[in-house]
Amino acid sequence: MGADVFHSEVPLTVNGEARRPTVDHRSTLLDVLREQLGLTGAKKGCDHGQCGACTVLVDGRRVNSCLLLAVSLEGREVITVEGLAPAGGDLHPLQRAFVDRDAFQCGYCTPGQICSAVGAIAEARAGRASHVTDPAADVGAPVELTRDEIRERLSGNICRCGAYPHIVEAVEDVTR
Amino acid sequence: MPDTTSALGAPTERREGPAKVTGAARYAAEHLPGGLAHAWPVPATIARGEVASVDDTAALAVPGVVGVLTHLNAPRLGEADDATLAVLQDARVPHRGWYVALVVADTLEAAREGAAAVTVTYAEEPHDVTLDAASPAAYVPEDPDGNPDEHTRGNPDEAFAAAPVRVDVTYEVPPLHNHPMEPHAATARWEEGRLTVHDSSQGATAVRQTLASLFKLPEEQITVVSEHVGGGFGSKGTPRPHVVLASMAARETGRPVKLALPRRHLAAVVGHRSPTVQRLRLGAEADGTLTTLIHEVTSHTSRVKEFVETGAAVSRVMYPSPHARTGNRVLPLDVPSPSWMRAPGEAPGMYALESAMDELAVALGLDPVELRLRNDTRTEPDTGKPFSSRHLAECLREGARRFGWAERDPRPRSRAEGPVLIGSGVAAATYPVLVSPSRASAHAYPDGGYVIRVNATDIGTGARTVLAQVAADALGVPVDRVRTEVGSTDLPAAPLAGGSSGTASWGWAVHEACTRLARRLAGQLGQQLPPEGVGASADTEGTPDTNYAESEYARHAFGAHFAEVGVDAVSGEVRVRRLLGVFAAGHILNARTARSQFIGAMTMGLGMALTEHSTMDKAFGDFAESDLASYHVPVNADVPAMEAHWIDEDDPHLNPMGSKGIGEIGIVGTAAAIGNAVHHATGVRLRELPITPDKLVTAL
Ligand code: FES
Ligand code: FES
């Protein structure tokens, strides 16, 4: 399939590698990752931005990849769960913590939870407040990830298996 | 962490863990065979009637669309035991959302556009989707033994009228949706008459049997793989329409076909928990002794098949009373077919019974833990059989101790922190011990490794891991020497992951195979094993021990739930502050994965209590809350301190592992414990789930 009025070639970086998929203009990043690039780590739970299973990092920020049109991502840097671990095979510390804490059962929400947690930790460090952050806290100062902060910031990622308490423990393991 | 040699009970790490956290684990929709086509189904937009015409011209004109299947051109299928699987076989529309067409295309985008372009007209008929417990069309179905599902002891009505203390209340549970995170999906391909399907199913053996019958093929020509399954909670317990549609489309187009159901279709096509209307009448002596228990439940089913949400069954197990009537009735309506959802029957039934028990405790002026202790029993009330083990009292006492129940002021509305009213509640739980025959094989290899093969399904329970533990124990070897192969019909046939019976059923066969293998190996001590290894297999079909129905014991797991809630007196919002469960479920085989199952089910119970709500729209005949934005499952911020504990039971009447199932009991008492805590906090008794701010704020 080549570029035409309905398709475009989109140069972008995926997990550190330069890629140039030709994408249908209607395709979401999630579908391009899963169907074209074979990166099925990002999951489709709802396709409507309601569950977080498709969470990946774009330019370091967590996004619901089912809500992003792939054609809009020229030059962006995408990291999926497959690209979190350092090359050489070790698990990323959060991946390790999820296994240690049994922070999942079926595992279908898990890549999204992990990518979301990576993004959330970076946001807190950058001083972004959440709904539960003390309004009196210094604006822009790093936010300490208490259990309440973790719960709040990861509430866009549904886990129907109900692994939430273990997910919170896993995130604490890497932030403390 | 190195695996230990004391295999059973150890907190062994989940074997597929690294594959799941790195994204390497592939689920049913994540196989990309060459030439793959994508399918998108078209749901009916009327609640009852017939398809009058289908115009697929516009759909076929969409670039990339390769075909449109409807009842007019779809191949005729063979016998389906389950009528919901007779897809595209006739013009009948039994409910809104029933599939009337399937579009197949080169890409997902084209399939979706094609599905939107199919024009279907209907001959519409009047429909009825309203659950009215007084409807004359409601009937008493058969119970599993083929008898009317209404059991009576003594003279319950007279005894109720004569009881010194009485509670007569009606509880309602709305329709609920399983919504596993992985939507139902299948990837099917035919190669020289052989069908291979990756299906998101809780039991591939049954999927293969069904496909064999529908496509009129010998089972040996079909392989069904369910290697990783993204949850099911009952909704993947039987084959669902997607697997039939994908297989059909793959055969018709000659290409591999993938069908992943859109989330918003699930409510109509993969089952739901039927709503229940439950009238409870409890009569007691002044000391709390129950004299009569009447539990009458009405649920709905579809016109296509009978499914009964048997809520009254729990009242045959829990409390002795000389007089009792427990009955389930069902009303056929033009609704989607209900089906299993985690603890079907038990979860709504115990919500009603345990809420009514709380009301009785209030009426008696008796502590609700004490009321349950006073009505404990060693024999199953309905059958008179002794329980193989029942540690309900121990669960209640241990839970009360851990929770700090003794400090509770029993008066409602006795504790507040600013505008937040704080209360606590308790409820009991029960779930039957079930088991089915299974096969398994065990092999030993010259390198010192062992392989266990059984078509078990790991829907997130950790089946691979716990079966390795069972095997290691039976073989007397370290667990890291045992590999488990599960999730394919190429392996020895096994029953589904459902009814909290998987581990018992598969484990029994694994234990048997390993015991035989160990015996064989003992006979060859010191000899070098041949390169192909030495094997043994087992089939527990027909073993009298697995036939619980004929047994002299009643087998059930029990538990106790404790909840603390804070209710905002201004907004009516309920926040759970603490949830604690103590369970008596035989021997716990893996402490780590068991804890995850218990807290996961308690979380679903929290959703049932406070957030999960679906409405059958009377005018349209569909569920108004069909996606995850409108059907609210609990999120991380909803789930506070959550504790699961257990009392390890030594019950010789179960299975070689001494285990009872644990996948469902965690949901059973949760909603009642939370509802009872809301009453304690506020003095308000709501008898209809979920307990949402709109209902509470008007009652406060
Ligand atoms: S799949 Fe993207 S949020 Fe659910
Ligand atoms: S682990 Fe199954 S949905 Fe989270």
CSV table of N, CA and C in Angstrom, one decimal, chain B residues 327-463:
chain,number,residue,atom,x,y,z
B,327,GLY,N,-37.2,-20.2,46.4
B,327,GLY,CA,-37.6,-20.4,45.0
B,327,GLY,C,-37.0,-19.4,44.0
B,328,ASN,N,-36.7,-19.9,42.8
B,328,ASN,CA,-36.2,-19.1,41.7
B,328,ASN,C,-37.3,-19.1,40.7
B,329,ARG,N,-37.6,-18.0,40.2
B,329,ARG,CA,-38.6,-17.9,39.0
B,329,ARG,C,-37.9,-17.1,37.9
B,330,VAL,N,-38.3,-17.3,36.7
B,330,VAL,CA,-37.7,-16.6,35.6
B,330,VAL,C,-38.8,-16.2,34.6
B,331,LEU,N,-38.5,-15.0,34.1
B,331,LEU,CA,-39.5,-14.4,33.1
B,331,LEU,C,-38.9,-14.2,31.8
B,332,PRO,N,-39.3,-14.8,30.7
B,332,PRO,CA,-38.7,-14.6,29.4
B,332,PRO,C,-39.2,-13.3,28.8
B,333,LEU,N,-38.2,-12.5,28.3
B,333,LEU,CA,-38.5,-11.2,27.8
B,333,LEU,C,-37.7,-11.0,26.5
B,334,ASP,N,-37.9,-9.9,25.8
B,334,ASP,CA,-37.2,-9.7,24.5
B,334,ASP,C,-35.9,-9.0,24.8
B,335,VAL,N,-35.1,-9.6,25.7
B,335,VAL,CA,-33.9,-9.0,26.1
B,335,VAL,C,-32.7,-9.9,25.7
B,336,PRO,N,-31.5,-9.3,25.6
B,336,PRO,CA,-30.3,-10.2,25.3
B,336,PRO,C,-30.2,-11.3,26.3
B,337,SER,N,-29.6,-12.4,25.9
B,337,SER,CA,-29.5,-13.6,26.8
B,337,SER,C,-28.6,-13.3,28.0
B,338,PRO,N,-29.1,-13.5,29.2
B,338,PRO,CA,-28.2,-13.4,30.4
B,338,PRO,C,-27.4,-14.6,30.4
B,339,SER,N,-26.3,-14.6,31.3
B,339,SER,CA,-25.5,-15.7,31.4
B,339,SER,C,-24.7,-15.6,32.7
B,340,TRP,N,-23.6,-16.4,32.8
B,340,TRP,CA,-22.8,-16.4,34.0
B,340,TRP,C,-22.1,-15.1,34.2
B,341,MET,N,-22.2,-14.5,35.4
B,341,MET,CA,-21.3,-13.5,35.8
B,341,MET,C,-20.8,-13.8,37.2
B,342,ARG,N,-19.6,-13.8,37.4
B,342,ARG,CA,-18.9,-14.1,38.7
B,342,ARG,C,-19.9,-14.4,39.9
B,343,ALA,N,-19.9,-15.6,40.3
B,343,ALA,CA,-20.8,-16.1,41.4
B,343,ALA,C,-22.3,-15.9,41.0
B,344,PRO,N,-22.6,-16.5,39.8
B,344,PRO,CA,-24.0,-16.3,39.4
B,344,PRO,C,-25.0,-16.9,40.4
B,345,GLY,N,-26.0,-16.2,40.8
B,345,GLY,CA,-26.9,-16.7,41.8
B,345,GLY,C,-26.4,-16.3,43.2
B,346,GLU,N,-25.1,-16.7,43.5
B,346,GLU,CA,-24.6,-16.4,44.9
B,346,GLU,C,-24.5,-14.9,45.1
B,347,ALA,N,-23.9,-14.2,44.2
B,347,ALA,CA,-23.6,-12.8,44.5
B,347,ALA,C,-24.9,-12.0,44.7
B,348,PRO,N,-25.9,-12.0,43.8
B,348,PRO,CA,-27.1,-11.3,44.2
B,348,PRO,C,-27.9,-11.9,45.3
B,349,GLY,N,-27.9,-13.2,45.4
B,349,GLY,CA,-28.6,-13.9,46.4
B,349,GLY,C,-28.1,-13.6,47.8
B,350,MET,N,-26.8,-13.6,47.9
B,350,MET,CA,-26.2,-13.3,49.3
B,350,MET,C,-26.3,-11.8,49.5
B,351,TYR,N,-26.3,-11.0,48.5
B,351,TYR,CA,-26.6,-9.5,48.8
B,351,TYR,C,-27.9,-9.4,49.5
B,352,ALA,N,-28.9,-10.0,49.0
B,352,ALA,CA,-30.3,-9.9,49.5
B,352,ALA,C,-30.4,-10.6,50.9
B,353,LEU,N,-29.9,-11.8,51.0
B,353,LEU,CA,-30.0,-12.5,52.3
B,353,LEU,C,-29.3,-11.8,53.4
B,354,GLU,N,-28.0,-11.5,53.1
B,354,GLU,CA,-27.2,-10.9,54.1
B,354,GLU,C,-27.6,-9.5,54.5
B,355,SER,N,-28.2,-8.8,53.6
B,355,SER,CA,-28.8,-7.5,53.9
B,355,SER,C,-30.0,-7.7,54.8
B,356,ALA,N,-30.9,-8.7,54.5
B,356,ALA,CA,-32.0,-8.9,55.3
B,356,ALA,C,-31.6,-9.4,56.7
B,357,MET,N,-30.5,-10.2,56.8
B,357,MET,CA,-30.0,-10.6,58.1
B,357,MET,C,-29.6,-9.4,58.9
B,358,ASP,N,-29.0,-8.4,58.3
B,358,ASP,CA,-28.6,-7.2,59.0
B,358,ASP,C,-29.9,-6.5,59.5
B,359,GLU,N,-30.9,-6.5,58.7
B,359,GLU,CA,-32.2,-5.9,59.1
B,359,GLU,C,-32.8,-6.6,60.3
B,360,LEU,N,-32.6,-8.0,60.3
B,360,LEU,CA,-33.1,-8.8,61.4
B,360,LEU,C,-32.3,-8.5,62.6
B,361,ALA,N,-31.0,-8.3,62.5
B,361,ALA,CA,-30.2,-8.0,63.7
B,361,ALA,C,-30.6,-6.7,64.3
B,362,VAL,N,-30.9,-5.7,63.4
B,362,VAL,CA,-31.4,-4.4,63.9
B,362,VAL,C,-32.7,-4.6,64.7
B,363,ALA,N,-33.6,-5.4,64.0
B,363,ALA,CA,-34.9,-5.6,64.6
B,363,ALA,C,-34.8,-6.3,66.0
B,364,LEU,N,-33.8,-7.2,66.1
B,364,LEU,CA,-33.7,-8.0,67.3
B,364,LEU,C,-32.9,-7.2,68.4
B,365,GLY,N,-32.2,-6.1,67.9
B,365,GLY,CA,-31.2,-5.5,68.8
B,365,GLY,C,-30.0,-6.4,69.1
B,366,LEU,N,-29.6,-7.1,68.2
B,366,LEU,CA,-28.5,-8.1,68.3
B,366,LEU,C,-27.4,-7.8,67.4
B,367,ASP,N,-26.2,-8.0,67.9
B,367,ASP,CA,-25.0,-7.8,67.0
B,367,ASP,C,-25.1,-8.7,65.8
B,368,PRO,N,-24.8,-8.1,64.6
B,368,PRO,CA,-25.0,-8.9,63.4
B,368,PRO,C,-24.0,-10.1,63.3
B,369,VAL,N,-22.8,-10.0,63.8
B,369,VAL,CA,-21.9,-11.1,63.9
B,369,VAL,C,-22.5,-12.2,64.8
B,370,GLU,N,-23.0,-11.8,65.9
B,370,GLU,CA,-23.6,-12.7,66.9
B,370,GLU,C,-24.8,-13.4,66.3
B,371,LEU,N,-25.7,-12.7,65.5
B,371,LEU,CA,-26.8,-13.3,64.9
B,371,LEU,C,-26.4,-14.4,64.0
B,372,ARG,N,-25.4,-14.2,63.2
B,372,ARG,CA,-24.9,-15.3,62.3
B,372,ARG,C,-24.4,-16.5,63.1
B,373,LEU,N,-23.6,-16.2,64.2
B,373,LEU,CA,-23.1,-17.2,65.0
B,373,LEU,C,-24.2,-18.1,65.6
B,374,ARG,N,-25.2,-17.4,66.0
B,374,ARG,CA,-26.3,-18.2,66.6
B,374,ARG,C,-27.1,-19.0,65.6
B,375,ASN,N,-26.9,-18.8,64.4
B,375,ASN,CA,-27.6,-19.6,63.4
B,375,ASN,C,-26.6,-20.4,62.5
B,376,ASP,N,-25.5,-20.7,63.2
B,376,ASP,CA,-24.5,-21.6,62.5
B,376,ASP,C,-25.0,-23.0,62.5
B,377,THR,N,-24.5,-23.9,61.6
B,377,THR,CA,-24.9,-25.3,61.6
B,377,THR,C,-23.8,-26.2,61.0
B,378,ARG,N,-23.9,-27.4,61.4
B,378,ARG,CA,-22.9,-28.4,60.8
B,378,ARG,C,-23.5,-29.2,59.7
B,379,THR,N,-24.8,-29.0,59.4
B,379,THR,CA,-25.4,-29.7,58.3
B,379,THR,C,-26.1,-28.8,57.3
B,380,GLU,N,-26.1,-29.1,56.1
B,380,GLU,CA,-26.7,-28.3,55.1
B,380,GLU,C,-28.2,-28.3,55.3
B,381,PRO,N,-28.8,-27.1,55.5
B,381,PRO,CA,-30.3,-27.1,55.8
B,381,PRO,C,-31.1,-27.8,54.8
B,382,ASP,N,-30.9,-27.6,53.5
B,382,ASP,CA,-31.8,-28.1,52.5
B,382,ASP,C,-31.7,-29.6,52.3
B,383,THR,N,-30.5,-30.2,52.5
B,383,THR,CA,-30.4,-31.6,52.2
B,383,THR,C,-30.2,-32.4,53.5
B,384,GLY,N,-29.8,-31.8,54.6
B,384,GLY,CA,-29.6,-32.5,55.8
B,384,GLY,C,-28.2,-33.2,55.8
B,385,LYS,N,-27.4,-33.0,54.7
B,385,LYS,CA,-26.1,-33.6,54.6
B,385,LYS,C,-25.1,-32.8,55.5
B,386,PRO,N,-24.2,-33.5,56.1
B,386,PRO,CA,-23.2,-32.8,56.9
B,386,PRO,C,-22.2,-32.0,55.9
B,387,PHE,N,-21.8,-30.9,56.3
B,387,PHE,CA,-20.8,-30.2,55.5
B,387,PHE,C,-19.5,-30.9,55.6
B,388,SER,N,-18.8,-31.0,54.5
B,388,SER,CA,-17.4,-31.6,54.6
B,388,SER,C,-16.5,-30.7,55.5
B,389,SER,N,-16.7,-29.4,55.5
B,389,SER,CA,-16.1,-28.5,56.4
B,389,SER,C,-16.9,-27.2,56.3
B,390,ARG,N,-17.0,-26.5,57.4
B,390,ARG,CA,-17.7,-25.2,57.4
B,390,ARG,C,-17.1,-24.4,58.5
B,391,HIS,N,-16.3,-23.4,58.1
B,391,HIS,CA,-15.7,-22.6,59.1
B,391,HIS,C,-16.2,-21.2,59.0
B,392,LEU,N,-17.5,-21.0,58.8
B,392,LEU,CA,-18.1,-19.7,58.8
B,392,LEU,C,-17.9,-18.9,60.1
B,393,ALA,N,-18.1,-19.6,61.2
B,393,ALA,CA,-18.0,-19.0,62.5
B,393,ALA,C,-16.6,-18.5,62.7
B,394,GLU,N,-15.6,-19.3,62.3
B,394,GLU,CA,-14.2,-18.9,62.5
B,394,GLU,C,-13.9,-17.7,61.6
B,395,CYS,N,-14.4,-17.7,60.4
B,395,CYS,CA,-14.2,-16.5,59.5
B,395,CYS,C,-14.8,-15.3,60.2
B,396,LEU,N,-16.0,-15.4,60.7
B,396,LEU,CA,-16.6,-14.2,61.4
B,396,LEU,C,-15.8,-13.8,62.6
B,397,ARG,N,-15.4,-14.7,63.4
B,397,ARG,CA,-14.6,-14.3,64.6
B,397,ARG,C,-13.3,-13.7,64.2
B,398,GLU,N,-12.6,-14.4,63.3
B,398,GLU,CA,-11.3,-13.9,62.9
B,398,GLU,C,-11.4,-12.5,62.2
B,399,GLY,N,-12.4,-12.4,61.4
B,399,GLY,CA,-12.6,-11.1,60.7
B,399,GLY,C,-12.9,-10.0,61.7
B,400,ALA,N,-13.8,-10.3,62.6
B,400,ALA,CA,-14.2,-9.3,63.7
B,400,ALA,C,-12.9,-8.9,64.5
B,401,ARG,N,-12.1,-9.8,64.8
B,401,ARG,CA,-10.9,-9.5,65.5
B,401,ARG,C,-9.9,-8.6,64.7
B,402,ARG,N,-9.7,-9.0,63.5
B,402,ARG,CA,-8.8,-8.2,62.7
B,402,ARG,C,-9.3,-6.8,62.3
B,403,PHE,N,-10.7,-6.7,62.2
B,403,PHE,CA,-11.3,-5.5,61.8
B,403,PHE,C,-11.5,-4.5,62.9
B,404,GLY,N,-11.4,-5.1,64.1
B,404,GLY,CA,-11.7,-4.2,65.3
B,404,GLY,C,-13.2,-4.0,65.5
B,405,TRP,N,-14.0,-5.1,65.2
B,405,TRP,CA,-15.4,-5.0,65.3
B,405,TRP,C,-15.9,-4.7,66.7
B,406,ALA,N,-15.2,-5.1,67.7
B,406,ALA,CA,-15.6,-5.0,69.1
B,406,ALA,C,-15.8,-3.5,69.5
B,407,GLU,N,-15.0,-2.6,68.8
B,407,GLU,CA,-15.1,-1.2,69.2
B,407,GLU,C,-16.3,-0.5,68.6
B,408,ARG,N,-17.0,-1.2,67.8
B,408,ARG,CA,-18.1,-0.6,67.0
B,408,ARG,C,-19.3,-0.2,67.9
B,409,ASP,N,-19.7,1.0,67.8
B,409,ASP,CA,-21.0,1.4,68.5
B,409,ASP,C,-22.1,1.0,67.6
B,410,PRO,N,-23.0,0.1,68.1
B,410,PRO,CA,-24.0,-0.5,67.2
B,410,PRO,C,-25.0,0.5,66.7
B,411,ARG,N,-25.2,1.7,67.4
B,411,ARG,CA,-26.2,2.6,66.9
B,411,ARG,C,-25.9,3.2,65.6
B,412,PRO,N,-26.9,3.2,64.7
B,412,PRO,CA,-26.6,3.9,63.4
B,412,PRO,C,-26.3,5.4,63.6
B,413,ARG,N,-25.6,5.9,62.8
B,413,ARG,CA,-25.2,7.4,62.8
B,413,ARG,C,-24.5,7.8,64.0
B,414,SER,N,-23.7,6.9,64.6
B,414,SER,CA,-23.1,7.2,65.9
B,414,SER,C,-21.7,7.8,65.7
B,415,ARG,N,-21.2,7.8,64.5
B,415,ARG,CA,-19.8,8.3,64.3
B,415,ARG,C,-19.7,9.2,63.1
B,416,ALA,N,-19.0,10.3,63.2
B,416,ALA,CA,-18.9,11.2,62.1
B,416,ALA,C,-17.6,11.9,62.2
B,417,GLU,N,-17.0,12.3,61.0
B,417,GLU,CA,-15.8,13.1,61.0
B,417,GLU,C,-16.2,14.3,60.1
B,418,GLY,N,-16.6,15.4,60.7
B,418,GLY,CA,-17.1,16.5,59.9
B,418,GLY,C,-18.4,16.1,59.2
B,419,PRO,N,-18.6,16.4,57.9
B,419,PRO,CA,-19.8,16.0,57.2
B,419,PRO,C,-19.8,14.5,56.9
B,420,VAL,N,-18.8,13.8,57.2
B,420,VAL,CA,-18.7,12.4,56.7
B,420,VAL,C,-19.2,11.5,57.9
B,421,LEU,N,-20.2,10.7,57.5
B,421,LEU,CA,-20.8,9.8,58.5
B,421,LEU,C,-20.1,8.4,58.3
B,422,ILE,N,-19.7,7.8,59.4
B,422,ILE,CA,-18.8,6.6,59.2
B,422,ILE,C,-19.6,5.4,59.8
B,423,GLY,N,-19.5,4.3,59.1
B,423,GLY,CA,-20.2,3.1,59.6
B,423,GLY,C,-19.5,1.9,59.1
B,424,SER,N,-19.8,0.8,59.8
B,424,SER,CA,-19.2,-0.5,59.4
B,424,SER,C,-20.3,-1.6,59.3
B,425,GLY,N,-20.0,-2.5,58.4
B,425,GLY,CA,-21.0,-3.6,58.2
B,425,GLY,C,-20.3,-4.9,58.0
B,426,VAL,N,-21.1,-6.0,58.2
B,426,VAL,CA,-20.6,-7.4,58.0
B,426,VAL,C,-21.6,-8.2,57.1
B,427,ALA,N,-21.0,-9.1,56.4
B,427,ALA,CA,-21.9,-10.1,55.7
B,427,ALA,C,-21.1,-11.4,55.5
B,428,ALA,N,-21.8,-12.5,55.5
B,428,ALA,CA,-21.2,-13.8,55.2
B,428,ALA,C,-21.2,-14.0,53.7
B,429,ALA,N,-20.4,-15.0,53.4
B,429,ALA,CA,-20.3,-15.4,52.0
B,429,ALA,C,-20.3,-17.0,51.9
B,430,THR,N,-20.8,-17.5,50.8
B,430,THR,CA,-20.7,-18.9,50.5
B,430,THR,C,-20.6,-19.2,49.0
B,431,TYR,N,-19.9,-20.2,48.7
B,431,TYR,CA,-19.8,-20.6,47.3
B,431,TYR,C,-19.6,-22.1,47.2
B,432,PRO,N,-20.4,-22.8,46.3
B,432,PRO,CA,-20.3,-24.3,46.3
B,432,PRO,C,-18.9,-24.8,45.8
B,433,VAL,N,-18.5,-25.9,46.2
B,433,VAL,CA,-17.3,-26.6,45.7
B,433,VAL,C,-17.7,-27.5,44.6
B,434,LEU,N,-17.2,-27.1,43.4
B,434,LEU,CA,-17.6,-27.9,42.2
B,434,LEU,C,-16.3,-28.5,41.6
B,435,VAL,N,-16.5,-29.6,40.9
B,435,VAL,CA,-15.4,-30.3,40.2
B,435,VAL,C,-16.0,-31.0,39.0
B,436,SER,N,-15.2,-31.1,37.9
B,436,SER,CA,-15.6,-31.8,36.7
B,436,SER,C,-14.4,-32.7,36.3
B,437,PRO,N,-14.8,-33.8,35.6
B,437,PRO,CA,-13.7,-34.7,35.1
B,437,PRO,C,-12.7,-34.0,34.2
B,438,SER,N,-11.5,-34.4,34.2
B,438,SER,CA,-10.5,-33.8,33.4
B,438,SER,C,-9.4,-34.8,33.0
B,439,ARG,N,-8.7,-34.5,31.9
B,439,ARG,CA,-7.6,-35.4,31.6
B,439,ARG,C,-6.3,-34.6,31.8
B,440,ALA,N,-5.2,-35.2,31.9
B,440,ALA,CA,-3.9,-34.6,32.0
B,440,ALA,C,-2.8,-35.6,31.7
B,441,SER,N,-1.6,-35.1,31.3
B,441,SER,CA,-0.5,-36.0,31.1
B,441,SER,C,0.7,-35.4,31.8
B,442,ALA,N,1.6,-36.3,32.2
B,442,ALA,CA,2.9,-35.9,32.8
B,442,ALA,C,4.0,-36.6,32.2
B,443,HIS,N,5.1,-35.9,31.9
B,443,HIS,CA,6.3,-36.6,31.3
B,443,HIS,C,7.6,-36.2,32.0
B,444,ALA,N,8.4,-37.1,32.1
B,444,ALA,CA,9.8,-36.9,32.7
B,444,ALA,C,10.8,-37.0,31.6
B,445,TYR,N,11.8,-36.2,31.6
B,445,TYR,CA,12.8,-36.2,30.5
B,445,TYR,C,14.2,-36.4,31.1
B,446,PRO,N,15.1,-36.8,30.2
B,446,PRO,CA,16.4,-37.2,30.7
B,446,PRO,C,17.2,-36.0,31.4
B,447,ASP,N,16.8,-34.8,31.0
B,447,ASP,CA,17.5,-33.6,31.5
B,447,ASP,C,17.1,-33.3,32.9
B,448,GLY,N,16.1,-34.1,33.5
B,448,GLY,CA,15.6,-33.8,34.8
B,448,GLY,C,14.4,-32.9,34.8
B,449,GLY,N,13.9,-32.6,33.7
B,449,GLY,CA,12.7,-31.7,33.6
B,449,GLY,C,11.5,-32.5,33.5
B,450,TYR,N,10.4,-31.9,33.8
B,450,TYR,CA,9.1,-32.6,33.7
B,450,TYR,C,8.1,-31.6,32.9
B,451,VAL,N,7.2,-32.2,32.2
B,451,VAL,CA,6.2,-31.4,31.5
B,451,VAL,C,4.8,-31.9,31.8
B,452,ILE,N,4.0,-31.0,32.2
B,452,ILE,CA,2.6,-31.3,32.5
B,452,ILE,C,1.7,-30.7,31.3
B,453,ARG,N,0.9,-31.5,30.8
B,453,ARG,CA,0.0,-31.1,29.7
B,453,ARG,C,-1.5,-31.2,30.0
B,454,VAL,N,-2.2,-30.2,29.9
B,454,VAL,CA,-3.6,-30.2,30.2
B,454,VAL,C,-4.2,-28.9,29.6
B,455,ASN,N,-5.4,-29.1,28.9
B,455,ASN,CA,-6.0,-27.9,28.3
B,455,ASN,C,-6.8,-27.1,29.3
B,456,ALA,N,-6.1,-26.7,30.3
B,456,ALA,CA,-6.6,-25.7,31.3
B,456,ALA,C,-6.5,-24.4,30.7
B,457,THR,N,-7.3,-23.4,31.2
B,457,THR,CA,-7.2,-22.0,30.7
B,457,THR,C,-6.7,-21.1,31.8
B,458,ASP,N,-5.8,-20.3,31.5
B,458,ASP,CA,-5.3,-19.3,32.5
B,458,ASP,C,-5.9,-18.0,32.1
B,459,ILE,N,-7.1,-17.7,32.8
B,459,ILE,CA,-7.8,-16.4,32.5
B,459,ILE,C,-7.3,-15.3,33.4
B,460,GLY,N,-6.2,-15.6,34.1
B,460,GLY,CA,-5.6,-14.6,35.0
B,460,GLY,C,-5.5,-15.2,36.5
B,461,THR,N,-5.9,-16.4,36.6
B,461,THR,CA,-5.9,-17.0,37.9
B,461,THR,C,-4.5,-17.5,38.3
B,462,GLY,N,-3.7,-17.7,37.3
B,462,GLY,CA,-2.4,-18.3,37.6
B,462,GLY,C,-2.4,-19.8,37.5
B,463,ALA,N,-3.2,-20.4,36.6
B,463,ALA,CA,-3.4,-21.8,36.4
B,463,ALA,C,-2.1,-22.5,36.1
